[in-house]
Coordinates of C-alpha atoms in Angstrom, one line a residue:
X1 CA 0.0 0.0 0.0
X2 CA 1.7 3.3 -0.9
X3 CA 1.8 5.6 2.0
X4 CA -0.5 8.4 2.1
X5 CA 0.8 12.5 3.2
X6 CA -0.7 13.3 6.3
X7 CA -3.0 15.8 5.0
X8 CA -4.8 13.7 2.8
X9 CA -5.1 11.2 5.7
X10 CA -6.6 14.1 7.8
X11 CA -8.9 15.3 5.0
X12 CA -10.3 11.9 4.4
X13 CA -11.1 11.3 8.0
X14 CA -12.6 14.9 9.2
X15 CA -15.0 14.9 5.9
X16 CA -17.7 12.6 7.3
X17 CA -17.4 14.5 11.0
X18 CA -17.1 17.8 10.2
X19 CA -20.5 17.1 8.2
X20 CA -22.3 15.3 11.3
X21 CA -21.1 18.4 13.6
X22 CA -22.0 21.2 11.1
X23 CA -25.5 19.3 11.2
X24 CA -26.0 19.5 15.0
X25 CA -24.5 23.1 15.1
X26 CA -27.6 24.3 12.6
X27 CA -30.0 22.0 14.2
X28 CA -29.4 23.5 17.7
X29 CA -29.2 27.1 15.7
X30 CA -32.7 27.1 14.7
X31 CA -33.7 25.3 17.8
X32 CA -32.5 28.0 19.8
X33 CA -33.7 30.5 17.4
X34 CA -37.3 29.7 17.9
X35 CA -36.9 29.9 21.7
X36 CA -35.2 33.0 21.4
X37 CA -38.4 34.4 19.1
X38 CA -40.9 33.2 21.9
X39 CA -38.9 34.4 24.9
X40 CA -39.0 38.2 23.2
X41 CA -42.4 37.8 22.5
X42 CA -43.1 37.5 26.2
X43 CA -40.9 40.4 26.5
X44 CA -42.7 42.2 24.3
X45 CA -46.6 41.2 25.0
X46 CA -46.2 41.6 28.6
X47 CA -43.1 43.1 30.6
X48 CA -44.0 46.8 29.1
X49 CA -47.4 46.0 30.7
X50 CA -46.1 44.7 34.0
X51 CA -43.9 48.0 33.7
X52 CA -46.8 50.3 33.2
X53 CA -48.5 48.9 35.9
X54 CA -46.1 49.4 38.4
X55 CA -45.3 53.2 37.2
X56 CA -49.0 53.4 37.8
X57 CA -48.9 52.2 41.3
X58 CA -45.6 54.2 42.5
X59 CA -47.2 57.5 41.1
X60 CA -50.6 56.6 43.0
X61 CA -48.8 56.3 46.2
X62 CA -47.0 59.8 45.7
X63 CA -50.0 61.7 44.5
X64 CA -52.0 60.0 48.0
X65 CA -49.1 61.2 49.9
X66 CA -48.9 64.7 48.4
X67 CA -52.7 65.0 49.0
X68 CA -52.3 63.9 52.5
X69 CA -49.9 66.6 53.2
X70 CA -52.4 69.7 52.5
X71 CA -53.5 69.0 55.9
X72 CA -50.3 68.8 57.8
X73 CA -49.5 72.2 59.7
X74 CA -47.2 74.4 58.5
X75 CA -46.8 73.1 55.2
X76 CA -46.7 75.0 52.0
X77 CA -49.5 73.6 50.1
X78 CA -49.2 75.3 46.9
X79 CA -45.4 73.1 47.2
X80 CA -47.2 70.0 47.5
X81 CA -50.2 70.5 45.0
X82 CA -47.2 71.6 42.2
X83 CA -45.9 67.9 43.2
X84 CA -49.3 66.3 43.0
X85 CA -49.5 67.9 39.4
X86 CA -46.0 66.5 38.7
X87 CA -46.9 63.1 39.2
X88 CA -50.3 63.2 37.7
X89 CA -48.8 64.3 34.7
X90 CA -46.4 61.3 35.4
X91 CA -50.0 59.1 36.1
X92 CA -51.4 60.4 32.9
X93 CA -47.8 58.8 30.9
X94 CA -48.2 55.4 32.3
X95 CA -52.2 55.4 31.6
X96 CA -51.2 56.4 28.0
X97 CA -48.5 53.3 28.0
X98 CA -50.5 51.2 29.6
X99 CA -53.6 52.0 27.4
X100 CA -51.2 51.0 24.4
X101 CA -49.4 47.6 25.7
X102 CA -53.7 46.1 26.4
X103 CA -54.4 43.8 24.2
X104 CA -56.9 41.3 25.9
X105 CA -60.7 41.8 26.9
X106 CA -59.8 41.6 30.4
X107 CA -56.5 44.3 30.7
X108 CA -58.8 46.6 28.2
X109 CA -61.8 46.4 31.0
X110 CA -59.3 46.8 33.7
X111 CA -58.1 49.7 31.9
X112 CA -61.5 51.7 31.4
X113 CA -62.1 51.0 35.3
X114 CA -59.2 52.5 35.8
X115 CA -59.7 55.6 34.1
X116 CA -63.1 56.2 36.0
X117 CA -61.5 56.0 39.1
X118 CA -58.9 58.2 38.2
X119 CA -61.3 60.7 36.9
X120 CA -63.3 60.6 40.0
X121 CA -59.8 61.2 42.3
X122 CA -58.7 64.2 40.0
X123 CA -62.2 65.5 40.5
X124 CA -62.2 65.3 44.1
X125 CA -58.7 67.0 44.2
X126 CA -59.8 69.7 42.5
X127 CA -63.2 70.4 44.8
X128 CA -60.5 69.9 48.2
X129 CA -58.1 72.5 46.4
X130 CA -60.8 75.5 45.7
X131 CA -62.6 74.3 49.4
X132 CA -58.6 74.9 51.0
X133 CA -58.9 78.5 48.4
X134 CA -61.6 79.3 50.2
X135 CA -60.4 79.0 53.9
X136 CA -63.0 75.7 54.8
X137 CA -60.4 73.2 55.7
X138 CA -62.8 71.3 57.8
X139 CA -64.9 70.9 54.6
X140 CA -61.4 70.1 52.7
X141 CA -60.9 67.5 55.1
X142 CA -63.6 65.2 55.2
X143 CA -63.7 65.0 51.2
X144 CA -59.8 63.8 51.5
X145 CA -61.2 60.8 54.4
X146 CA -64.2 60.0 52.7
X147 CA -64.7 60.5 48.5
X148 CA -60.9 60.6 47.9
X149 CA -60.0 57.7 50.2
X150 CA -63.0 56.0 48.4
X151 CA -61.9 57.2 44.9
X152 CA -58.1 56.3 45.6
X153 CA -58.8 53.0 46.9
X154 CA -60.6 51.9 44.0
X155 CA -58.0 53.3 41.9
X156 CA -55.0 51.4 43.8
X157 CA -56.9 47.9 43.8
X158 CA -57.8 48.4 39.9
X159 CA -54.2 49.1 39.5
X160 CA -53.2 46.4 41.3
X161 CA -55.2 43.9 39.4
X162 CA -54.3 45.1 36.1
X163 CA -50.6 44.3 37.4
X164 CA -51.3 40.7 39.0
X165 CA -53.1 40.0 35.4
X166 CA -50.0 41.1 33.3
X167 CA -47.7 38.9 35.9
X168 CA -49.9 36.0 35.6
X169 CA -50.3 36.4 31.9
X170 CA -46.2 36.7 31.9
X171 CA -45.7 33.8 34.3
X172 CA -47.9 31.5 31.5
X173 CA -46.2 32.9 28.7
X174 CA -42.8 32.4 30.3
X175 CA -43.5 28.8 31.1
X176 CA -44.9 27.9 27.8
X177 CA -41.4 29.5 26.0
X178 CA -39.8 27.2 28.6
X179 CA -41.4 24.1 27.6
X180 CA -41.0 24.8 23.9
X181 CA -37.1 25.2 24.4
X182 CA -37.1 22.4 26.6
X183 CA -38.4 20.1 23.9
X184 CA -36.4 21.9 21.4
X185 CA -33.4 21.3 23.8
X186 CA -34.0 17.7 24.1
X187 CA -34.4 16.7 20.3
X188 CA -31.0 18.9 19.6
X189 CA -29.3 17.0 22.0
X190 CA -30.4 13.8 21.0
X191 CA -29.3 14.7 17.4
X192 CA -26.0 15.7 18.7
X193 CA -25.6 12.6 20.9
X194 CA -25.8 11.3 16.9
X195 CA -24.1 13.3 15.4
X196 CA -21.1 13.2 18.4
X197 CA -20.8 9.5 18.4
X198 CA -20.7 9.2 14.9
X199 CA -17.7 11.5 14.8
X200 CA -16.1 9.9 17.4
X201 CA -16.3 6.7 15.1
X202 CA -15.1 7.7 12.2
X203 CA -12.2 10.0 14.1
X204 CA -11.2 7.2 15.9
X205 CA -11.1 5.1 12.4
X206 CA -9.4 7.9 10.8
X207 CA -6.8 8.9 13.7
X208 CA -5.7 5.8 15.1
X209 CA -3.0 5.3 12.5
X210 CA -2.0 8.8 13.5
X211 CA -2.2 9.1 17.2
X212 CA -0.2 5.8 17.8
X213 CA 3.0 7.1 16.3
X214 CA 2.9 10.4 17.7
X215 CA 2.1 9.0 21.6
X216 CA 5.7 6.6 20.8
X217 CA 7.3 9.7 19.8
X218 CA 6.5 11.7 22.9
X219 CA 7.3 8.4 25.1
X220 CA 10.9 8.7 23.4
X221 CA 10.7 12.4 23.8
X222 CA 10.7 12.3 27.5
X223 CA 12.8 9.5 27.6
X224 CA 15.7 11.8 25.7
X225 CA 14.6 15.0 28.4
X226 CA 16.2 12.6 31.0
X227 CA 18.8 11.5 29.1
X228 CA 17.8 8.3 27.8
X229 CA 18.6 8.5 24.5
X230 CA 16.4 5.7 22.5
X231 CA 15.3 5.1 18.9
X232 CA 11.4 4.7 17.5
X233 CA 10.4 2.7 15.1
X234 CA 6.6 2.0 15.1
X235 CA 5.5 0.1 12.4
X236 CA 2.4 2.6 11.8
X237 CA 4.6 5.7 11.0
X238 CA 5.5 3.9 7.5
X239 CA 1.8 5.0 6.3
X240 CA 2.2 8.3 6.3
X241 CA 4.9 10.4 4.6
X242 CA 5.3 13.1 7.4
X243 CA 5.7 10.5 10.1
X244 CA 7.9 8.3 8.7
X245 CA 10.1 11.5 8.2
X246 CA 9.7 12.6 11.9
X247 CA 10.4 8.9 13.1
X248 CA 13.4 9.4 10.8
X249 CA 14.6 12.7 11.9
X250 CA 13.8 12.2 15.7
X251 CA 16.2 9.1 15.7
X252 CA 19.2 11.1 14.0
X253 CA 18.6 14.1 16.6
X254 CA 18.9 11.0 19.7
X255 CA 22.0 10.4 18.1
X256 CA 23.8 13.6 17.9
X257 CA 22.1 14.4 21.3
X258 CA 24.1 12.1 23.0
X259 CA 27.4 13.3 21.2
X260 CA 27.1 16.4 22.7
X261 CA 25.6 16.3 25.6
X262 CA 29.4 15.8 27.1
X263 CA 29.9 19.0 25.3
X264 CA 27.4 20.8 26.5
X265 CA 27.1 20.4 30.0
X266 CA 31.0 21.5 30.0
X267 CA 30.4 24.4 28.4
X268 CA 27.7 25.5 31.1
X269 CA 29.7 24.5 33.6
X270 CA 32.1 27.0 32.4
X271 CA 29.6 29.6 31.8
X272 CA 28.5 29.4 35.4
X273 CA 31.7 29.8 36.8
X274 CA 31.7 33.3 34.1
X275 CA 28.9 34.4 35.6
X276 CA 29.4 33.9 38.8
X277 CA 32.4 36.1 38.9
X278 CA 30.6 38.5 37.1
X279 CA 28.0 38.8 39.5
X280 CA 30.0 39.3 42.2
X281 CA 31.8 42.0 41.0
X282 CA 28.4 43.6 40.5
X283 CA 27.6 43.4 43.8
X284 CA 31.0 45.3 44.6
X285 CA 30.2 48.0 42.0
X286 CA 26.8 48.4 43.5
X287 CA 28.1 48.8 47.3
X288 CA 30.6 51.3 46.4
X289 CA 27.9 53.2 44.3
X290 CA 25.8 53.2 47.3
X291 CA 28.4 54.2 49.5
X292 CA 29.4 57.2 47.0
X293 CA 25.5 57.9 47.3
X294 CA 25.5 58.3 50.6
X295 CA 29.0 60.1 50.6
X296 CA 27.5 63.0 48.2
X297 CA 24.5 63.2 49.9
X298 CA 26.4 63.7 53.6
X299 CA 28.9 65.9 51.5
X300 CA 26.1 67.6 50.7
X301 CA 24.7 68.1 54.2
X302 CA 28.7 69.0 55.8
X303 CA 29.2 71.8 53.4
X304 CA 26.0 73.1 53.3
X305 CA 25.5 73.6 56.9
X306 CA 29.3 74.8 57.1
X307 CA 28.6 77.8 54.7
X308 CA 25.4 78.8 56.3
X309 CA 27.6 80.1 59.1
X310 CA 30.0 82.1 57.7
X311 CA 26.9 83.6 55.0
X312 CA 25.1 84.2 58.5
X313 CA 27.5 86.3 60.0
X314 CA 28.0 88.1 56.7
X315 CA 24.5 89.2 56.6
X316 CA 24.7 90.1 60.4
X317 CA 27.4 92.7 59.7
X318 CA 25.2 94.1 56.8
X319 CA 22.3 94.3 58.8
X320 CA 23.9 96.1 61.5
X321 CA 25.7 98.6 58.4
X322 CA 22.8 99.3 57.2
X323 CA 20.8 99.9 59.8
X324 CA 23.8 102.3 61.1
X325 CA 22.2 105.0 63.7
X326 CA 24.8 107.4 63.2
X327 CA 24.2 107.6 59.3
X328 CA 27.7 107.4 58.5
X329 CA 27.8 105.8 55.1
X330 CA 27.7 107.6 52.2
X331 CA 24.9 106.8 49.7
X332 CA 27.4 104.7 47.8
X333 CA 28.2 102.6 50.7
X334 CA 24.9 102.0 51.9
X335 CA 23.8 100.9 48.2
X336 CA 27.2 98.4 48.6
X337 CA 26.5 97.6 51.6
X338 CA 22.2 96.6 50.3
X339 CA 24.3 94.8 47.6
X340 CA 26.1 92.4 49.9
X341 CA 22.8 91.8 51.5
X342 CA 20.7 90.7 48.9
X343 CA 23.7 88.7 47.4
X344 CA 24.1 86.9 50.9
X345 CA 20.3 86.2 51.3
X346 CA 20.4 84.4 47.9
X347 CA 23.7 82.5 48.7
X348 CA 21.7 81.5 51.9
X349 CA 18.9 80.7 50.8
X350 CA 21.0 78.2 47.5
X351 CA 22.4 76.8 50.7
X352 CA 19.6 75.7 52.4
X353 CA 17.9 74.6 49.7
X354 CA 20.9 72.3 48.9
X355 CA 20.6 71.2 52.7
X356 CA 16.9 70.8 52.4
X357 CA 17.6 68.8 49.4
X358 CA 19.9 66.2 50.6
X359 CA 18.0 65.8 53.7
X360 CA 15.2 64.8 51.3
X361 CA 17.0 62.4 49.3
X362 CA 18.1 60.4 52.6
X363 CA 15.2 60.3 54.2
X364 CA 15.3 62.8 56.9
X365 CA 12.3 65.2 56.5
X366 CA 9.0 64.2 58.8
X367 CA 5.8 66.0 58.2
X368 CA 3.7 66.7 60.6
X369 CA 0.1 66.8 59.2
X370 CA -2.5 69.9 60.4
X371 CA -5.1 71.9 59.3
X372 CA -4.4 74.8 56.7
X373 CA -7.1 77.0 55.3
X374 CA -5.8 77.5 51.3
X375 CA -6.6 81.0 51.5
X376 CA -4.5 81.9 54.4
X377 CA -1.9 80.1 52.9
X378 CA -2.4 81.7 49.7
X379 CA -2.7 85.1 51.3
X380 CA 0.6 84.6 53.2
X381 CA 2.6 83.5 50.0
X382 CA 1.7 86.6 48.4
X383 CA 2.4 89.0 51.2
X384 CA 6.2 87.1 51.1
X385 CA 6.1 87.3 47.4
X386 CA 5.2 91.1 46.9
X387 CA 8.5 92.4 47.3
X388 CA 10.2 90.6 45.0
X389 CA 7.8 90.8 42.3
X390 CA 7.5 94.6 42.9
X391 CA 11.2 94.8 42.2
X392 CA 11.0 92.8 38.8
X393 CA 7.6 94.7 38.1
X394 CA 5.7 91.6 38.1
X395 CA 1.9 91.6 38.9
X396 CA 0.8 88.8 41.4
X397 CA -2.7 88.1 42.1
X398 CA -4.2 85.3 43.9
X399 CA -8.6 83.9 44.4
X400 CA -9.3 81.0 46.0
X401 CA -12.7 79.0 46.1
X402 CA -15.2 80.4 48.6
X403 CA -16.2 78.5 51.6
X404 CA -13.4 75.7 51.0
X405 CA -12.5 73.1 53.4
X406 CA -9.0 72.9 54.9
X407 CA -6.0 70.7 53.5
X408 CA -4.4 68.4 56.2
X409 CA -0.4 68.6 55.5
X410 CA 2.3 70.4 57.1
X411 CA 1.6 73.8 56.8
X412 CA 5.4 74.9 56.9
X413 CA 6.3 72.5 53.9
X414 CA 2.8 73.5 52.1
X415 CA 4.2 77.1 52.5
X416 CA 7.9 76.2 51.5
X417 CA 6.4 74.6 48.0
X418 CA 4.2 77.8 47.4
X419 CA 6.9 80.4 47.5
X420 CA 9.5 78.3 45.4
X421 CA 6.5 77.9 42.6
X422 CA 6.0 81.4 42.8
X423 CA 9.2 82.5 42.9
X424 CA 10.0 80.7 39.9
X425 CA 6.7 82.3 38.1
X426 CA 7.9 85.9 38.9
X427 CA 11.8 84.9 38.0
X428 CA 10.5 84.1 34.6
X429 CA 7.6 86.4 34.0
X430 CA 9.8 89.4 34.4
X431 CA 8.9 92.7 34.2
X432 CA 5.5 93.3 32.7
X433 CA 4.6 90.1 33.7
X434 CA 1.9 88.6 34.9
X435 CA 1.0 85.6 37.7
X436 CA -1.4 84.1 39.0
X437 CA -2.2 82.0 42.4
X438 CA -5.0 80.2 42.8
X439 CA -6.6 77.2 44.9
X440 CA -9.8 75.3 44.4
X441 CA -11.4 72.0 46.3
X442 CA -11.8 68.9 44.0
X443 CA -12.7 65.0 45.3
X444 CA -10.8 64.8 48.3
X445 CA -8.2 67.3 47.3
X446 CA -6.8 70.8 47.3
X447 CA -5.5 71.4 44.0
X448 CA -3.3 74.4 43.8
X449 CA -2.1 76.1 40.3
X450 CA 0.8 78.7 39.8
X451 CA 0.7 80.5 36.2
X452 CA 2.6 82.8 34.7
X453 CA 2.9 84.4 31.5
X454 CA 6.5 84.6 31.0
X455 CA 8.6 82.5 27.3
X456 CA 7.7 79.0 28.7
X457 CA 9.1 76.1 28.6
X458 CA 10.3 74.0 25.6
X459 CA 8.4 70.2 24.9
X460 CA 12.1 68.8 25.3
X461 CA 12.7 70.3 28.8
X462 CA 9.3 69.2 30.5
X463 CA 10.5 66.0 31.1
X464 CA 13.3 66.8 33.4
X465 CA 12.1 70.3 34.9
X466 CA 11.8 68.5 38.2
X467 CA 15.1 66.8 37.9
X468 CA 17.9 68.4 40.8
X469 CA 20.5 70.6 39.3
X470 CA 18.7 71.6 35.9
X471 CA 18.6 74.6 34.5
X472 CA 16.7 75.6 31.3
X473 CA 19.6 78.1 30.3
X474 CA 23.0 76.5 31.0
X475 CA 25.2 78.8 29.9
X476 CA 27.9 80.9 31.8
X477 CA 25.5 84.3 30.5
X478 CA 22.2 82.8 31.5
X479 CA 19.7 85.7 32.4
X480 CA 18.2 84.0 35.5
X481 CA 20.6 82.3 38.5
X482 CA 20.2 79.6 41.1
X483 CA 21.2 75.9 41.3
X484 CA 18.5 74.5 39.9
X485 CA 17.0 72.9 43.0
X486 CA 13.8 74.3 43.9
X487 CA 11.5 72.7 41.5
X488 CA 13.0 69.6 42.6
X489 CA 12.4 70.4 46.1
X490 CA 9.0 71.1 45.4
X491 CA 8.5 68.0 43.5
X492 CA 9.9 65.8 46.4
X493 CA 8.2 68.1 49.2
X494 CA 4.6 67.2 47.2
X495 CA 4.9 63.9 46.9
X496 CA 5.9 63.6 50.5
X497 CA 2.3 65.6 51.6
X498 CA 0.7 62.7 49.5
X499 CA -0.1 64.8 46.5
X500 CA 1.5 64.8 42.4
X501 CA 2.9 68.1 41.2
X502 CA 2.5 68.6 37.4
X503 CA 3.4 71.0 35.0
X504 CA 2.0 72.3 31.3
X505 CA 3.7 74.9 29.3
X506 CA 4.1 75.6 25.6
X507 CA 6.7 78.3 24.5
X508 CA 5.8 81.8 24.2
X509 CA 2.4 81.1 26.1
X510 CA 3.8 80.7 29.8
X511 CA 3.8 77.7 32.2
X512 CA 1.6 76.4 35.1
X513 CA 2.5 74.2 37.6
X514 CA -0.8 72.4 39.7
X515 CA 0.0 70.6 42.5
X516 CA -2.7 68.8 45.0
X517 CA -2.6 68.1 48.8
X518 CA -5.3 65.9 50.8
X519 CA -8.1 68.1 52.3
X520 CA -10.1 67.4 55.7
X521 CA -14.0 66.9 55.6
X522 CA -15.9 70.1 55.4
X523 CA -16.6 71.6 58.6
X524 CA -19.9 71.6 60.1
X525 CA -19.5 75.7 60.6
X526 CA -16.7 77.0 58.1
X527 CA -15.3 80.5 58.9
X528 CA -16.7 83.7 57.0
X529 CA -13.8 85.2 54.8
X530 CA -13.5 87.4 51.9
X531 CA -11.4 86.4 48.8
X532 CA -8.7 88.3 48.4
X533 CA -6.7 89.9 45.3
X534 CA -3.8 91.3 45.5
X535 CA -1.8 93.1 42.2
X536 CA 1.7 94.0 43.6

């Protein structure tokens, strides 16, 4: 018998069971089909019914209850006779849909019943409102506990038996759509029972010549994974082209497996040893990274707390020159002597920032978390903002929200972040600039947002604005100083507080920076204040 590829094999044996499955898959199709066609008729001949019915009982009980309330002292009643016209007009919507889904003799009887009692409540209504018009509210009274109760009651139990007729009607539909599928269930399956066990027969038929010499393969397959290296030859592989090949090929791969396996497993023993070494020399690279880490960062600390003293007692001196009693210095000095000031407040304050810094990056800041009102805080960064931005002829203004709750942080960092996002703004916006401070409460949040008008900052840049030690300009005749540290610090300081600081900026159309802190619950009696603005 010449041997057969295994795709004709295959072909020949799926033909007859692919045709017995396709015919239970349409059978059960159109089975399923017709159950699906009843089960939206029920849907459709009855749910909007058992829909309307209940609209219909919910806007009863509302108008009852409105009614009831014309009575109740101190009550508004032109409030609750608007709200008893609401839901009539409401009533009058489910009549009309429920007037439209009846269909039998019964619901249609129901239905006119319905409307007569509804007529007569709507009439009665009417007579109590022009009796309560006229000041008899005794009068008023009795029609609401005697026609209107009347009129209403028949009304609810009408209602209410439209609705147990449409459930009924529903619960009879339903189980008549569940009998038909369950029939329709039953002969499907017993078709694909057929069908199933016919294609089981004629795979098994087809397959067997197949499946033999692919389980002795994987035998031998896991035989070579433990390093038993043994041939196949089943005499069912010689049928079929492909598997005689694979037999073939499998048995030269056992061969050359076992010449190299010697090979092999000295070569990984080598590599081990490689890597080994390698790693731990990582590991030393890594410990004497950390240890220049923490090096820089105390380095850091040292010399930044060594200068403060010295820049202290520089600004001491100043002080006490420029404050001099006896008016000694000459106009010239005293402008020298204003100089060394304001160059020794900016040295300082590059110095504690750097301090502040590398007490951030190992670890030694603690918050202490408290209430802070945003427009205090906002009023108070502005007051220590207004003389700097007077001097570079900035304007800084600053709203808040009305009314908004408190943000629990640490109202000394919260401050600290403010004035280095502000002074930044007014560094940048220059003179005939413009920024803007404001705060507003969002879920759970303070969100705070810092604008200015000034060149912006380039798509490149955004990435690493909050990255220590950059600068925007980094040349030796950059317009604006500092070391490039206070947007970090901000970053850092944020993120601490348990809030993100973000920035968006295009060039020549200015940059804002938004940052968010948590906020306490409102309180039950917030402060009066007035929001503030302040153009400096």
């Amino acid at each position: 018998m010449r041997p057969m590829t295994l795709a004709t094999r295959l072909a020949l044996g799926y033909v007859a069971a692919i045709a017995a499955l396709v015919t239970v898959v349409a059978i059960t199709l159109v089975s399923f089909q017709a159950a699906r066609t009843q089960t939206s008729a029920v849907h459709d001949n009855h749910i909007p019914s058992i829909d309307a019915a209940k609209r219909l009982l919910v806007r009863l009980e509302r108008m009852e209850n409105a009614e009831f309330m014309y009575f109740v002292p101190n009550q508004e009643i032109k409030a609750w006779t608007t709200r008893f016209d609401q839901d009539a007009r409401e009533f009058d919507q489910a009549f009309v849909d429920a007037e439209v889904v009846s269909h039998s003799s019964e619901e249609i009887a129901l239905y006119a019943e319905m409307g007569r009692h509804y007529g007569a409540f709507i009439h009665v209504d009417a007579r109590m409102r022009r009796l309560l018009a006229a000041g008899r509210s005794n009068d008023a009274r009795n029609l609401n506990a005697t026609e209107s109760l009347e009129a209403i009651s028949d009304l609810r139990e009408a209602a209410r038996r439209f609705y147990a007729l449409n459930l009924a009607e529903s619960a009879r539909a339903r189980a008549a759509a569940d009998d038909a599928l369950g029939r329709m269930a039953g002969a499907a399956l017993s078709v694909g029972a057929i069908g199933v066990l016919a294609a089981l027969g004629l795979w098994r038929r087809a397959t067997r010549a197949l499946v033999e010499p692919v389980q002795a393969l994987r035998h031998a397959s896991e035989q070579l994974a433990t390093g038993n290296f043994v041939r196949v030859e089943h005499p069912a592989a010689a049928r079929t082209v492909e598997l005689a090949s694979l037999e073939a090929a499998f048995n030269r791969m056992a061969a050359e497996s076992q010449g190299a396996r010697e090979t092999l497993e000295h070569e990984v023993a080598a590599q081990t040893i490689d890597l080994r070494d390698a790693n731990q020399q990582l590991e030393l690279l890594v410990d004497e990274l950390r240890s220049l880490d923490r090096m820089k960062s105390n380095l850091l600390a040292v010399v930044s707390h060594e200068l403060l003293t010295p820049i202290n007692i520089i600004m001491g001196f100043a002080d006490l020159l420029d404050d001099d009693p006896a008016g000694q210095l000459t106009s010239a000095q005293r402008e020298a002597v204003r100089e060394i000031l304001a160059g020794s407040e900016r040295l300082a304050r590059m110095v504690r920032n750097t301090l502040l810094y590398a007490r951030l990056e190992s670890g030694g800041i603690t918050l202490v978390g408290t209430a802070c009102p945003p427009d205090d805080m906002l009023a108070s960064a502005a007051a220590r903002a207004a003389t700097a931005a007077a001097n570079a002829g900035t304007q800084l203004a600053w709203t808040a929200e009305a009314d908004m709750p408190a943000a629990w942080t640490d109202p000394e960092r919260l401050a600290q972040v403010l004035d280095e996002l502000i002074d930044n703004a007014v560094k940048f916006a220059g003179a005939g600039g413009h920024v803007s401070v404001t705060a507003a409460a969002e879920s759970g949040e303070i969100a705070f947002e810092v604008k200015d008008d000034g060149p912006g900052i380039p798509a490149e840049m955004l990435a690493r604005i909050f990255q220590p030690f950059f600068q925007k300009d980094l040349t030796s005749t950059r317009v604006h100083g500092g070391l490039g540290l206070g947007l970090a610090i901000a970053h850092r300081l944020v993120a601490k507080m348990g809030g993100m600081l973000m920035v968006a900026s295009k060039p020549g159309e200015g940059a804002t920076f938004r940052f968010t802190v948590p906020r306490m619950g409102r309180p039950a009696h917030p402060r009066p204040r007035e929001t503030a603005d302040a153009d400096i």
